[in-house]
XYZ file of C-alpha atoms in Angstrom:
648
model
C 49.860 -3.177 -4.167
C 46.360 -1.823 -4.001
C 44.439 0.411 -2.247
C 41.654 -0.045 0.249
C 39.347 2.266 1.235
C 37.502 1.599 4.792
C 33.935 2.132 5.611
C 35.429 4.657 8.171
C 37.295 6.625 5.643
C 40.507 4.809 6.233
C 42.847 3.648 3.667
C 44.657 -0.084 3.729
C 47.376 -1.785 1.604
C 46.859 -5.239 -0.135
C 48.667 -7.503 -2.245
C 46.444 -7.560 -5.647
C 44.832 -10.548 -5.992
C 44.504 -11.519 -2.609
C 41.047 -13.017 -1.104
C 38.858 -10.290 0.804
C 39.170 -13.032 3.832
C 42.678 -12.442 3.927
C 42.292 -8.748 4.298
C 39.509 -8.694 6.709
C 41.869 -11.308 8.621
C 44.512 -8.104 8.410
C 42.347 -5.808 9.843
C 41.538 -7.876 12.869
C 40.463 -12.132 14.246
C 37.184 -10.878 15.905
C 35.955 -8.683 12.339
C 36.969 -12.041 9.830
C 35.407 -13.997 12.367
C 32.238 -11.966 11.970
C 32.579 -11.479 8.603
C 30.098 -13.260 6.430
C 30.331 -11.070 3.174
C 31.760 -7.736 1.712
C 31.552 -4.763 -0.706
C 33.653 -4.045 -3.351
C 33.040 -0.736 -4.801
C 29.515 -1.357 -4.225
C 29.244 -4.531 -5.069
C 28.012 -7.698 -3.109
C 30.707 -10.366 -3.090
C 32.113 -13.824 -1.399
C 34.693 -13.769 1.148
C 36.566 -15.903 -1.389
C 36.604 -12.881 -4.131
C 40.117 -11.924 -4.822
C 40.194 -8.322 -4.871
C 42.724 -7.068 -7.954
C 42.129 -2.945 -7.766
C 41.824 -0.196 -5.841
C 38.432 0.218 -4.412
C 36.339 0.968 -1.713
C 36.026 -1.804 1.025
C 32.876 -2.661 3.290
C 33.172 -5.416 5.266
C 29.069 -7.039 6.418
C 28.578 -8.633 9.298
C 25.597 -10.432 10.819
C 24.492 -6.911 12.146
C 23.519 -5.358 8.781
C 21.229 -6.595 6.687
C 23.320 -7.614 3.997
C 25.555 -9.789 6.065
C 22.497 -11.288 7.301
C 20.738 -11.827 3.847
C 24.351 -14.073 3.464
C 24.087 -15.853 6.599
C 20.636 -16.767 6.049
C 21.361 -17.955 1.837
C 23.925 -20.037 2.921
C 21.217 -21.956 6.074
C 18.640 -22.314 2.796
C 21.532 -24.117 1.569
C 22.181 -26.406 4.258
C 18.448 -27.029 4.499
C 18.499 -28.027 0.907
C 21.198 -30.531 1.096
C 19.455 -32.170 4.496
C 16.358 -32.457 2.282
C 18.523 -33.697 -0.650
C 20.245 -36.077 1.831
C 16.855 -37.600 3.704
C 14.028 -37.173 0.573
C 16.370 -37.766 -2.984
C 13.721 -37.887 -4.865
C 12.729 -33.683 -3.929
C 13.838 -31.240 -6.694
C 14.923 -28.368 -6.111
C 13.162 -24.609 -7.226
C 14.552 -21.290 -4.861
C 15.694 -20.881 -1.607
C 16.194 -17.692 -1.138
C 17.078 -15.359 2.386
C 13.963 -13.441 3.376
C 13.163 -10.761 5.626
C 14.648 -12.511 8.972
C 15.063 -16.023 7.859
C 15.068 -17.975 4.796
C 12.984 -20.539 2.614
C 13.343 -23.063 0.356
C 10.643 -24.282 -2.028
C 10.672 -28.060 -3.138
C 8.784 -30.274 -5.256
C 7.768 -33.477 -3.370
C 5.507 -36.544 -3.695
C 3.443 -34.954 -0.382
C 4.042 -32.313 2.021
C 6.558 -32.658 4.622
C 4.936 -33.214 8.278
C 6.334 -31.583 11.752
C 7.913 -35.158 12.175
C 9.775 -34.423 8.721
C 11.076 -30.791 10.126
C 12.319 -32.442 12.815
C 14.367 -34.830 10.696
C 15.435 -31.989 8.622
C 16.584 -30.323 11.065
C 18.390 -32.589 12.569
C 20.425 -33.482 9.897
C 21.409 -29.568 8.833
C 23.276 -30.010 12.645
C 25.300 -32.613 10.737
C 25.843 -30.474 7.807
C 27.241 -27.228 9.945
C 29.259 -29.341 11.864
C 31.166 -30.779 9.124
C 31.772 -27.335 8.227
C 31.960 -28.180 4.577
C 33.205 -25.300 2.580
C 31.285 -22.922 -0.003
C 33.180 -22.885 -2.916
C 31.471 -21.473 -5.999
C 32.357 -22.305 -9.930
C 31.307 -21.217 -12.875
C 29.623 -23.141 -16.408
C 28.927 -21.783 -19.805
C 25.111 -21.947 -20.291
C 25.160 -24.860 -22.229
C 27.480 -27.175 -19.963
C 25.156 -25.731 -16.780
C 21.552 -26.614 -19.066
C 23.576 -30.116 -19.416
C 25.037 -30.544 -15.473
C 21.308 -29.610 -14.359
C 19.604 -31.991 -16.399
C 22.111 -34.754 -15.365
C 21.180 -33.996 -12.182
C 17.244 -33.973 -12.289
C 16.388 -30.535 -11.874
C 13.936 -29.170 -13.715
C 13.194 -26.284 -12.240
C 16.629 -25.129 -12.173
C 17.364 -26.128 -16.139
C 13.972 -23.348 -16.413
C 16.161 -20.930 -14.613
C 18.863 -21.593 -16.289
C 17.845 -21.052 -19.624
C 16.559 -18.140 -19.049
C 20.513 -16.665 -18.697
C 20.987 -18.032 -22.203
C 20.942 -14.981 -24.377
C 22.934 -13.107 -21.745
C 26.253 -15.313 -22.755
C 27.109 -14.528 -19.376
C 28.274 -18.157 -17.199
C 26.321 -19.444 -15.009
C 27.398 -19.749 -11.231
C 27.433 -22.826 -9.067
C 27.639 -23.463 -5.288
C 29.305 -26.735 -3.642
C 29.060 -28.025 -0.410
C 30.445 -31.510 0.404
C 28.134 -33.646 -1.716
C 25.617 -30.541 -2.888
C 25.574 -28.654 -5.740
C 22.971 -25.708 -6.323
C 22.513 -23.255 -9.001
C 23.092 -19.523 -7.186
C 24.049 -16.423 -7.552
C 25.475 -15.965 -4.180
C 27.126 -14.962 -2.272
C 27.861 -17.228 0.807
C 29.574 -17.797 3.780
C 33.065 -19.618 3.265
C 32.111 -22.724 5.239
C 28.604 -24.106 6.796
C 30.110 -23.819 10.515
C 29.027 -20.333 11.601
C 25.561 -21.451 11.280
C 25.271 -22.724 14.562
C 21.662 -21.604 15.751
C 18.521 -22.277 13.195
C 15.036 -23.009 13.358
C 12.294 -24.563 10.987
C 9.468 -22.589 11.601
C 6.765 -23.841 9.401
C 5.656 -25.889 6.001
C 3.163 -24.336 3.803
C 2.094 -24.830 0.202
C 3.660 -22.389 -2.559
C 3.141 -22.318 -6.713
C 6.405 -22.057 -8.660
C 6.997 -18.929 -9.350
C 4.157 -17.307 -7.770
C 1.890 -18.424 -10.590
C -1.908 -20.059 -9.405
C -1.326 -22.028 -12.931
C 2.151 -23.445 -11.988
C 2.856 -26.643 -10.203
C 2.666 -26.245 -6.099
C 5.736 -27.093 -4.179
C 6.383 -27.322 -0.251
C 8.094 -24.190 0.956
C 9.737 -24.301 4.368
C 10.572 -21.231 6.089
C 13.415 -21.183 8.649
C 15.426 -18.536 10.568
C 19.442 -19.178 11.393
C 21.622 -17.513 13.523
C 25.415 -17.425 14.801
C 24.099 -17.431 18.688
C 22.118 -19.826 20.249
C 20.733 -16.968 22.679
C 19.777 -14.880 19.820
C 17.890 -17.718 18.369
C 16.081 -18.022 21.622
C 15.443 -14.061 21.831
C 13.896 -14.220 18.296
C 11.882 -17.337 18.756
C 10.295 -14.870 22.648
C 9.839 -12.164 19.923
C 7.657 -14.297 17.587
C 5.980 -16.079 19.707
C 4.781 -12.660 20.925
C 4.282 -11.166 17.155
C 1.969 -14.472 16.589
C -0.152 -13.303 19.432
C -0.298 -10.023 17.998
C -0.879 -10.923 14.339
C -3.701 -8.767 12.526
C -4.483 -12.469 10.533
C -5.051 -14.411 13.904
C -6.391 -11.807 15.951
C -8.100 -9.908 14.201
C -10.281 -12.874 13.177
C -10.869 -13.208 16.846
C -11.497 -10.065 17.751
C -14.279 -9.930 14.945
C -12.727 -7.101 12.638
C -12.452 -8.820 9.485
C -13.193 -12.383 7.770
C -12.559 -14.261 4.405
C -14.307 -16.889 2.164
C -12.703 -19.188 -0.123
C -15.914 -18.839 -2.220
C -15.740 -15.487 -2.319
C -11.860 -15.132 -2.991
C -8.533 -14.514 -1.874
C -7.574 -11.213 -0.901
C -11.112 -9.546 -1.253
C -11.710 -9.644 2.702
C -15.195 -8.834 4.566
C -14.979 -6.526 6.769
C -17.333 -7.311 9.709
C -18.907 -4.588 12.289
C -15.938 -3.923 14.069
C -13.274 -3.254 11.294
C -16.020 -1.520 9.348
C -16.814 0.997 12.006
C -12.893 1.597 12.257
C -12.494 2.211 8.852
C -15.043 4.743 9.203
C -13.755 6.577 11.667
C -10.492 6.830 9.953
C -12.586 7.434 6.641
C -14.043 10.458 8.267
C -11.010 12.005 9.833
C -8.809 11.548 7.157
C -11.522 13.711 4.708
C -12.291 16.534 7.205
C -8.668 16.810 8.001
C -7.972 16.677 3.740
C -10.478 19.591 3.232
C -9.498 22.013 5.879
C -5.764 22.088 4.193
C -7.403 22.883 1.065
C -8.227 19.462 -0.459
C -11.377 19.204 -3.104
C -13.060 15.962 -2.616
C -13.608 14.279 -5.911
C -16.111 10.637 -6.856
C -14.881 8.838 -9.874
C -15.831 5.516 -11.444
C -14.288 2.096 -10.404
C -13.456 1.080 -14.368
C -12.876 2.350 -17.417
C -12.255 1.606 -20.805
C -9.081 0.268 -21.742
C -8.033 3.851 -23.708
C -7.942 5.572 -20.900
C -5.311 3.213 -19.699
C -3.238 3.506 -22.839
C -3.026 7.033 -22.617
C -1.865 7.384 -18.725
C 0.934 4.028 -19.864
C -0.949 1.525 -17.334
C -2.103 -0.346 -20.555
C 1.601 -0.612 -21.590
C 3.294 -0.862 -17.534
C 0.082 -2.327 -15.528
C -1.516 -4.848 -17.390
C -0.642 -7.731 -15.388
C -2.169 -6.137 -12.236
C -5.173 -5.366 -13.557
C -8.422 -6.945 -13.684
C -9.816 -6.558 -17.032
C -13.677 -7.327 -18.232
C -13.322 -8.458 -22.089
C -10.563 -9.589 -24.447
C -7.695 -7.008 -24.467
C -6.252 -7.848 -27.375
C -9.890 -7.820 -29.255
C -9.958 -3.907 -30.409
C -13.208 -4.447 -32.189
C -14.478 -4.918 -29.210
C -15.133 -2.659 -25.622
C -12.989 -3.662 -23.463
C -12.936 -2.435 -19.699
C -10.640 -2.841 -16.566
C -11.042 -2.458 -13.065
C -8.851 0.901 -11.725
C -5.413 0.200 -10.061
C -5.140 3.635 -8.792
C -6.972 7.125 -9.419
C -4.870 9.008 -11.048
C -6.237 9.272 -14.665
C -9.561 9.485 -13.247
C -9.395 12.410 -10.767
C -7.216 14.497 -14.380
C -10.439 14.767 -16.040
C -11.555 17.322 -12.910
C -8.588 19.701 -14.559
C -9.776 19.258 -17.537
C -13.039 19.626 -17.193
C -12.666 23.427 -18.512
C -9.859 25.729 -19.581
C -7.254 26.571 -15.952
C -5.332 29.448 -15.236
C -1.894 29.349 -12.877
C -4.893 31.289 -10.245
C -6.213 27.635 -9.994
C -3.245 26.089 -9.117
C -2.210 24.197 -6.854
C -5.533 21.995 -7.623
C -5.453 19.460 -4.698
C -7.845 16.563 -5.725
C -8.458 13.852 -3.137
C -10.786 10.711 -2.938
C -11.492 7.674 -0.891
C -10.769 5.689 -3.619
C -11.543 1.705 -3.782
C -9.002 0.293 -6.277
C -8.400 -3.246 -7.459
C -5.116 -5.139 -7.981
C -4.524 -8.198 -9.440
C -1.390 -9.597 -6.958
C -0.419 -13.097 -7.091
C -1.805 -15.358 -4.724
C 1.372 -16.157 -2.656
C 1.314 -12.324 -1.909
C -1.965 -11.893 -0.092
C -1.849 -12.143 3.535
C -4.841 -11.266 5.717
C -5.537 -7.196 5.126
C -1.959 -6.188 4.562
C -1.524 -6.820 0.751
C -5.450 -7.594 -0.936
C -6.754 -7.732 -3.979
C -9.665 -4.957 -3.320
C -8.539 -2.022 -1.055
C -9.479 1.105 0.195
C -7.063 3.891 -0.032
C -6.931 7.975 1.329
C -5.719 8.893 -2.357
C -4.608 12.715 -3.798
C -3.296 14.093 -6.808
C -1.877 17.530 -6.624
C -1.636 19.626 -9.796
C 0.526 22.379 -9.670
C 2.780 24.846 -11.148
C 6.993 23.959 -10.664
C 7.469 26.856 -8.595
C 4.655 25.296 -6.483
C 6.699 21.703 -5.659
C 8.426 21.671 -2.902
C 5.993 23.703 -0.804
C 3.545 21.156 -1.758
C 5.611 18.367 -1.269
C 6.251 19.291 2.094
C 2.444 19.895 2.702
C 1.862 16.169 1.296
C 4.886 14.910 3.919
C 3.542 17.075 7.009
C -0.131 15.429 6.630
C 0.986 11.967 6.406
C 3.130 12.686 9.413
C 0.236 13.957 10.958
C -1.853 11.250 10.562
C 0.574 8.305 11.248
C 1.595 9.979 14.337
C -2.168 10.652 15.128
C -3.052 6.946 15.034
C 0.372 5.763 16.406
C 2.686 4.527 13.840
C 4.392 7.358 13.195
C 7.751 6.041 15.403
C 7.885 3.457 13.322
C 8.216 4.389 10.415
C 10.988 4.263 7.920
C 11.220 6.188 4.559
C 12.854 5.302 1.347
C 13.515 7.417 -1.925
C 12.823 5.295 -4.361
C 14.271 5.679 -7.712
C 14.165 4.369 -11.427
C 17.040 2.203 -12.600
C 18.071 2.898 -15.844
C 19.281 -0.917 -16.518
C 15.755 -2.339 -15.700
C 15.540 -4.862 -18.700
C 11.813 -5.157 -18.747
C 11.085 -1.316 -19.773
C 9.256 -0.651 -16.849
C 9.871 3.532 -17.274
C 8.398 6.387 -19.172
C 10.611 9.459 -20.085
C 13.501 9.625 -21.199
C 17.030 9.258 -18.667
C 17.039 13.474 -18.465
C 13.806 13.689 -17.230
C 14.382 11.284 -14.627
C 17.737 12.964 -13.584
C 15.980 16.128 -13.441
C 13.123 14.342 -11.386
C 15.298 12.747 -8.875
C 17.480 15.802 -8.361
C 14.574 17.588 -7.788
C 13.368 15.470 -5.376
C 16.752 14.809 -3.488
C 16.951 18.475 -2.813
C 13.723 18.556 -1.414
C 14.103 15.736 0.629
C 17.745 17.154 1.775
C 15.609 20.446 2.294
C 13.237 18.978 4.791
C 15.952 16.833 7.058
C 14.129 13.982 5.671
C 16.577 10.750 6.761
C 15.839 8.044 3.696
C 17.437 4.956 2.232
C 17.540 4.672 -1.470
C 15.742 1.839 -2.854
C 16.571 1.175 -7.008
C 14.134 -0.161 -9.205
C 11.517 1.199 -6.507
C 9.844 3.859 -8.323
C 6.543 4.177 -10.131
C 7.156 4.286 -14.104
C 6.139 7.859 -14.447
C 8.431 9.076 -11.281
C 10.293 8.981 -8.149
C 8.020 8.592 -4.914
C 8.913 8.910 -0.975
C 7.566 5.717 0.424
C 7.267 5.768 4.152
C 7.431 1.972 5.266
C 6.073 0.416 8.090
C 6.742 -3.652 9.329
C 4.051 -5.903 10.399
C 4.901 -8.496 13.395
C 6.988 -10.120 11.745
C 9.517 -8.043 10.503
C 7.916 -8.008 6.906
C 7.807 -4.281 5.433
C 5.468 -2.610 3.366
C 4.762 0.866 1.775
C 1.759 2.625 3.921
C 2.195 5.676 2.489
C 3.652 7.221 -0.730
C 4.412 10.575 -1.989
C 5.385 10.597 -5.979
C 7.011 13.652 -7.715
C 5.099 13.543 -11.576
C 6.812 15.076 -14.881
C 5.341 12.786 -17.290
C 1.791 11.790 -17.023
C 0.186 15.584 -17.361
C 2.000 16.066 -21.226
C -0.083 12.681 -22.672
C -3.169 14.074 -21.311
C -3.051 17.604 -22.981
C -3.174 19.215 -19.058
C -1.983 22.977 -19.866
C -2.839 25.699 -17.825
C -2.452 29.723 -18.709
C 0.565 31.275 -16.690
C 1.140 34.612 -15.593
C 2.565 35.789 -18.639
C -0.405 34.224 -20.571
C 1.539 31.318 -21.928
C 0.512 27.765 -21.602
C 2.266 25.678 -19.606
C 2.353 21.962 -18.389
C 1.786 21.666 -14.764
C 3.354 18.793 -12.656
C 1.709 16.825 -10.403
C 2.549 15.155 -7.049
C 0.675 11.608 -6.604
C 0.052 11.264 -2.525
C -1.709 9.275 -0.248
C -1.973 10.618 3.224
C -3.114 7.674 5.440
C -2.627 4.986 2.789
C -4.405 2.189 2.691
C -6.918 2.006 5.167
C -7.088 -1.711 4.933
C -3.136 -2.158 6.039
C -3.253 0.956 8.507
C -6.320 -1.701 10.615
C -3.993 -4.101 10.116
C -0.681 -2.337 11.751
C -3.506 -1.039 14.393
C -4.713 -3.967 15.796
C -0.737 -5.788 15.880
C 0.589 -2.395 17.321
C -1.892 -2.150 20.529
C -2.580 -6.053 19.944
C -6.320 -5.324 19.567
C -6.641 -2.635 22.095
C -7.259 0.544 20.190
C -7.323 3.791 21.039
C -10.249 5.048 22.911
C -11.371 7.506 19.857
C -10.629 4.592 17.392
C -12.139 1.717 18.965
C -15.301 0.583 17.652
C -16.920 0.263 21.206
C -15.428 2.269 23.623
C -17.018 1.870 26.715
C -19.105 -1.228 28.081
C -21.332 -0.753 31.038
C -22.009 -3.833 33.624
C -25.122 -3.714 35.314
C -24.900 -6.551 38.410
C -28.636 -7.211 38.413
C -31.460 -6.174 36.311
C -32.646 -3.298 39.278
C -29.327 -1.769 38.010
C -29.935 -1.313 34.331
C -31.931 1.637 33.823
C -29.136 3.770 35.918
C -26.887 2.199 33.511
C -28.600 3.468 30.289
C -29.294 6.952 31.609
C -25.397 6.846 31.560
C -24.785 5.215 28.586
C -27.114 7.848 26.845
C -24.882 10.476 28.440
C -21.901 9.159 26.520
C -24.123 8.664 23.667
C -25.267 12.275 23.043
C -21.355 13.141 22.830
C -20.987 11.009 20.158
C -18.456 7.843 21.565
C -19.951 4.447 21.259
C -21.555 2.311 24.412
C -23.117 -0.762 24.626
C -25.074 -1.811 28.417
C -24.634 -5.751 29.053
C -28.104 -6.537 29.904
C -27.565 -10.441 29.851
C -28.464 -12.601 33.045
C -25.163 -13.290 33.944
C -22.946 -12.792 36.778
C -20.881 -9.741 36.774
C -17.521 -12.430 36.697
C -18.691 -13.691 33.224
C -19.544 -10.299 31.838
C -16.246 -8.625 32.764
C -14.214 -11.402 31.114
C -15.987 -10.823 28.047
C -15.325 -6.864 28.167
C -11.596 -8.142 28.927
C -11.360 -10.199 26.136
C -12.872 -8.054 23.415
C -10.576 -5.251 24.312
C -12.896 -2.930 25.829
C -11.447 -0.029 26.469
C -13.350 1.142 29.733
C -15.914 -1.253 31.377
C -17.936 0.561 34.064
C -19.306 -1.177 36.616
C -22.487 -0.928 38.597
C -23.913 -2.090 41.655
C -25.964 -0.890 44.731
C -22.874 1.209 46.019
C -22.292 3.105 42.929
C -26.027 3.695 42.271
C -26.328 5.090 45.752
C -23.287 7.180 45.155
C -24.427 8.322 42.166
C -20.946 6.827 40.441
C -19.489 4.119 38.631
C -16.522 1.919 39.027
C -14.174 1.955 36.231
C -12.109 -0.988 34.769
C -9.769 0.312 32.538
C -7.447 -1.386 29.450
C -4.647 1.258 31.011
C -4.797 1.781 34.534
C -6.830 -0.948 36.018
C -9.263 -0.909 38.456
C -10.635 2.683 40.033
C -13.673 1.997 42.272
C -16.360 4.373 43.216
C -15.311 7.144 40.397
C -18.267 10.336 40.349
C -20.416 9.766 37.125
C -19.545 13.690 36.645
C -15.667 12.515 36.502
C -15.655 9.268 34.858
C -17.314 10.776 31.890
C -14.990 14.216 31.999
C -12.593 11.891 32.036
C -13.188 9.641 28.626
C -14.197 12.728 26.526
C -10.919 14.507 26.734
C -9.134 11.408 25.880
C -11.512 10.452 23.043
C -11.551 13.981 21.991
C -8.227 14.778 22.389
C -7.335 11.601 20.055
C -5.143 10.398 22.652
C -2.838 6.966 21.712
């Protein structure tokens, strides 16, 4: 017999060697019927696995994300053997569960139309109702190389290979007829997938690579309810209205050019002015903490990148100007971050511990090579602007400068509105990573991440832990944020430093007149301001905050003996600094409103003969509607304490 141990601390008796089914089954009907995967001492596994020690026992159902992840694998799965089934002549590349669905990419003679979809999708209701079951088997790498090529699938004989020096087997999935190269794991049969969706078709290069061959990727979402299929189909239809990359087009914030690039937006009027405002805010609010504002240059030469390790860990996403393998030659790159830049400020001359902490900040433009399948409207770019701060400081110094780094972030997101939001994530090194991605040695990242998980523990600070997450020189606190459509991203970071400040000679003179390394703390405060316009205009769908909005307030004269009333007010609001446009256009006051409407105006104020007379305006407003016949006195009281005030 073995030993189980529950998620709630409970401890269970098994046979050994018994399937993790047969124990969930144990436990209870309605938990294996939920089931769709489970932890074994960690570790993700089948409801097939047979479990042969003690160990500790998780069972994942569709309500964690792990249990969904397997839901969703095993729909890519039936939507690859419906596409197998209708189109034989498609090969296969991934399929893997994303973020709230799934996709699988395929290589066919043209793109698949909505017709096709439909067709698809019809036949994956043939697959889950034959409930074929998920059983996986495993081939040495030579005997899988052979099955795939017998089979016609390049793209998975690529993978394949690639597992050949491992001498680890290579694992298999079945399905009735279908047979797919996977990892896993699955659900034990196709039946529990009884709600699913084909959302869309678009075009996607193997592996991610602009150079590679472009396949047809279809997204889809699955789920085991029909009703929460139809809840999450009301919630995107809402998130499309809401996304940055429709709207914001619309609304006039932000364009792009194919002969310009991908991911190198232009930022028209609107966005521009909003960025500036943030801009503006975020570096009076930097300097009154203490923050010295710092201008550095958008390239350098490639040594300065060998001695900070970006040379060595970066290369890939960077832009570089010359041959980088010619060293007879200059050879320049485009920055990725600050960081190496804003050192040469401490060592400009000799530093004392009395100059410490050193907090350097800059609105830094930065350039990143991503791959094209990555960009997507302002959120992830190739040229960004970011609220960017290095902190160099004694040890003793850290965690009271952490927590100053964490409190302004929190600040600001709260400030603008995405603070509630939020989600934050320790991420670590992992000491396995087979590509070398890390500087240090394994003690000095111990030391580093202990260091950090106290201070995190310190603050109250509630965190997942993500592995493989960190930068190479350190451990960070990202705070996360999801766009519309459930897809997350980092908006701000805060990275603990050990390394980098040793290969650039930084020393400083202590107390005791010894020199010392200091560390340093990598933060951004706002992030990237970019992303933040982007999680702005989805969050209020395009209605911004009064102080944020790049015109506040739009006044409506009804006929041209109104007008010059309507300016002396407008220069009123003017002279306190908010931003007013007067509609001067010969057109009725019906046609002008609907455009205030639908360019988010904040406050529209009307005018006629009445509120001329009255000395007054009438006030349509994004919040509370309509409020006729307001005093001029009170209506503009009334939108400089909010826009003052920084009110969401």
């Amino acid at each position: 017999m073995i030993k189980l141990t529950l998620k709630d601390g409970s401890v269970r008796e098994a046979e050994s060697g018994i399937s993790a089914a047969e124990i969930i089954k144990g436990i209870g009907m309605g938990l294996y019927k939920a089931a769709c995967s489970v932890k074994l001492n960690g570790k993700l596994c089948d409801l097939r696995t047979p479990v042969t020690e003690d160990c500790e026992f998780e069972v994942l159902t569709f309500d964690s994300e792990e249990g969904k992840k397997t839901f969703n694998h095993t729909a890519s799965h039936i939507l690859a053997q419906a596409v197998k089934r209708l189109y034989p002549e498609a090969k296969l590349a991934i399929g893997p569960a994303i973020d709230n669905g799934f996709y699988y990419d395929f290589d066919v003679p043209k793109a698949f139309s909505a017709d096709d979809l439909n067709k698809i999708e019809a036949e994956m209701k043939k697959i889950v109702k034959e409930g074929a079951e998920l059983e996986k088997f495993e081939l040495p790498v030579d005997e899988a190389v052979k099955k795939l090529e017998e089979m016609g699938e390049p793209y998975k004989v690529e993978l394949c290979k690639e597992h050949a020096d491992k001498g680890e087997n290579i694992s298999f999935y079945k399905q009735g007829e279908f047979v797919d190269l996977c990892a896993g794991p699955h659900l034990m049969t196709t039946a529990p997938v009884k709600a699913f969706k084909l959302l869309s078709c678009t075009g996607a290069y193997w592996r991610g690579d602009s150079k590679g061959k472009q396949l047809c990727r279809i997204y889809g979402t699955a789920f085991p309810k029909a009703s929460e299929l139809e809840a999450y189909l009301a919630e995107r239809e809402e998130a499309q209205k809401r996304d940055h990359n429709k709207l914001g087009r619309e609304l006039e914030y932000f364009t792009t050019v194919d002969y310009i690039g991908q991911g190198l937006p232009i930022l028209l009027p609107k966005g521009a002015r909003v960025i500036q405002i943030l801009q503006r805010w975020v570096e009076d609010t930097e300097q009154a903490r203490g923050c010295l504002l710092t201008k550095t240059p958008y390239m350098a030469k490639r040594e300065l990148y060998k001695i900070s390790g970006h040379w060595d860990h970066y290369l890939d996403g960077m832009f570089v100007l010359g041959d980088p393998d010619d060293e007879t030659k200059e050879c320049f790159a485009l920055r990725p971050m600050t960081c190496p830049f804003q050192y040469q400020v401490f060592l400009n001359k000799a530093r004392s511990y009395r100059d410490l902490p050193m907090r350097l900040t800059e609105t830094s433009t930065l350039f990143r090579n991503e791959d094209s399948g990555e960009m997507h409207g302002l959120i992830r770019v190739r040229q960004f602007t970011i609220s960017e701060g290095h902190y160099i400081l004694r040890p003793e110094q850290l965690e009271e400068e952490f927590k100053g780094c964490l409190e302004l972030a929190k600040y600001m997101l709260d400030t603008v509105g995405l603070l509630d939001k939020c989600t934050f994530r320790f991420s670590q090194w992992d000491p396995t990573n087979p590509k070398n991605k890390y500087e240090g040695t394994a003690e000095q990242w111990e030391e580093a991440q202990a260091v950090m998980a106290k201070i995190l523990d310190h603050l109250g600070v509630e965190y997942t832990i993500g592995i493989d997450e960190a930068a190479f020189y350190g451990p960070k606190l990202d705070i996360q944020y999801k766009n519309v459509y459930g897809k997350e991203d980092t908006l701000v970071t805060i990275q603990i430093d050990m390394l980098l400040a040793k290969k650039f000679g930084m020393e400083y003179t202590d107390v005791d007149g010894k020199k010392r390394t200091p560390y340093i703390i990598h933060r951004t405060s706002l992030g990237c301001y970019e992303r933040t316009l982007a999680y702005l205009i989805e969050t209020y769908a395009g209605v911004l905050p009064l102080w944020l909005a790049p015109e506040q307030v739009r006044i409506l004269p009804i006929g041209e003996e109104h007008i010059e009333y309507a300016q002396e007010i407008a220069d009123k609001i003017t002279a306190h600094g908010m931003r007013v446009t007067v509609d001067k256009r010969d057109e009725n006051i019906g046609t002008k409103i609907k455009a205030s409407r639908l360019e988010r105006i904040p406050y529209t104020f009307i005018i006629g003969d009445k509120e001329k007379e009255a000395n007054a305006v009438t006030i349509r407003s994004r919040k509370e509607g309509e409020l006729p016949g307001v005093p001029v006195d009170e209506a503009l009281a009334k939108i400089f304490i909010e826009n003052d005030t920084k009110a969401k």
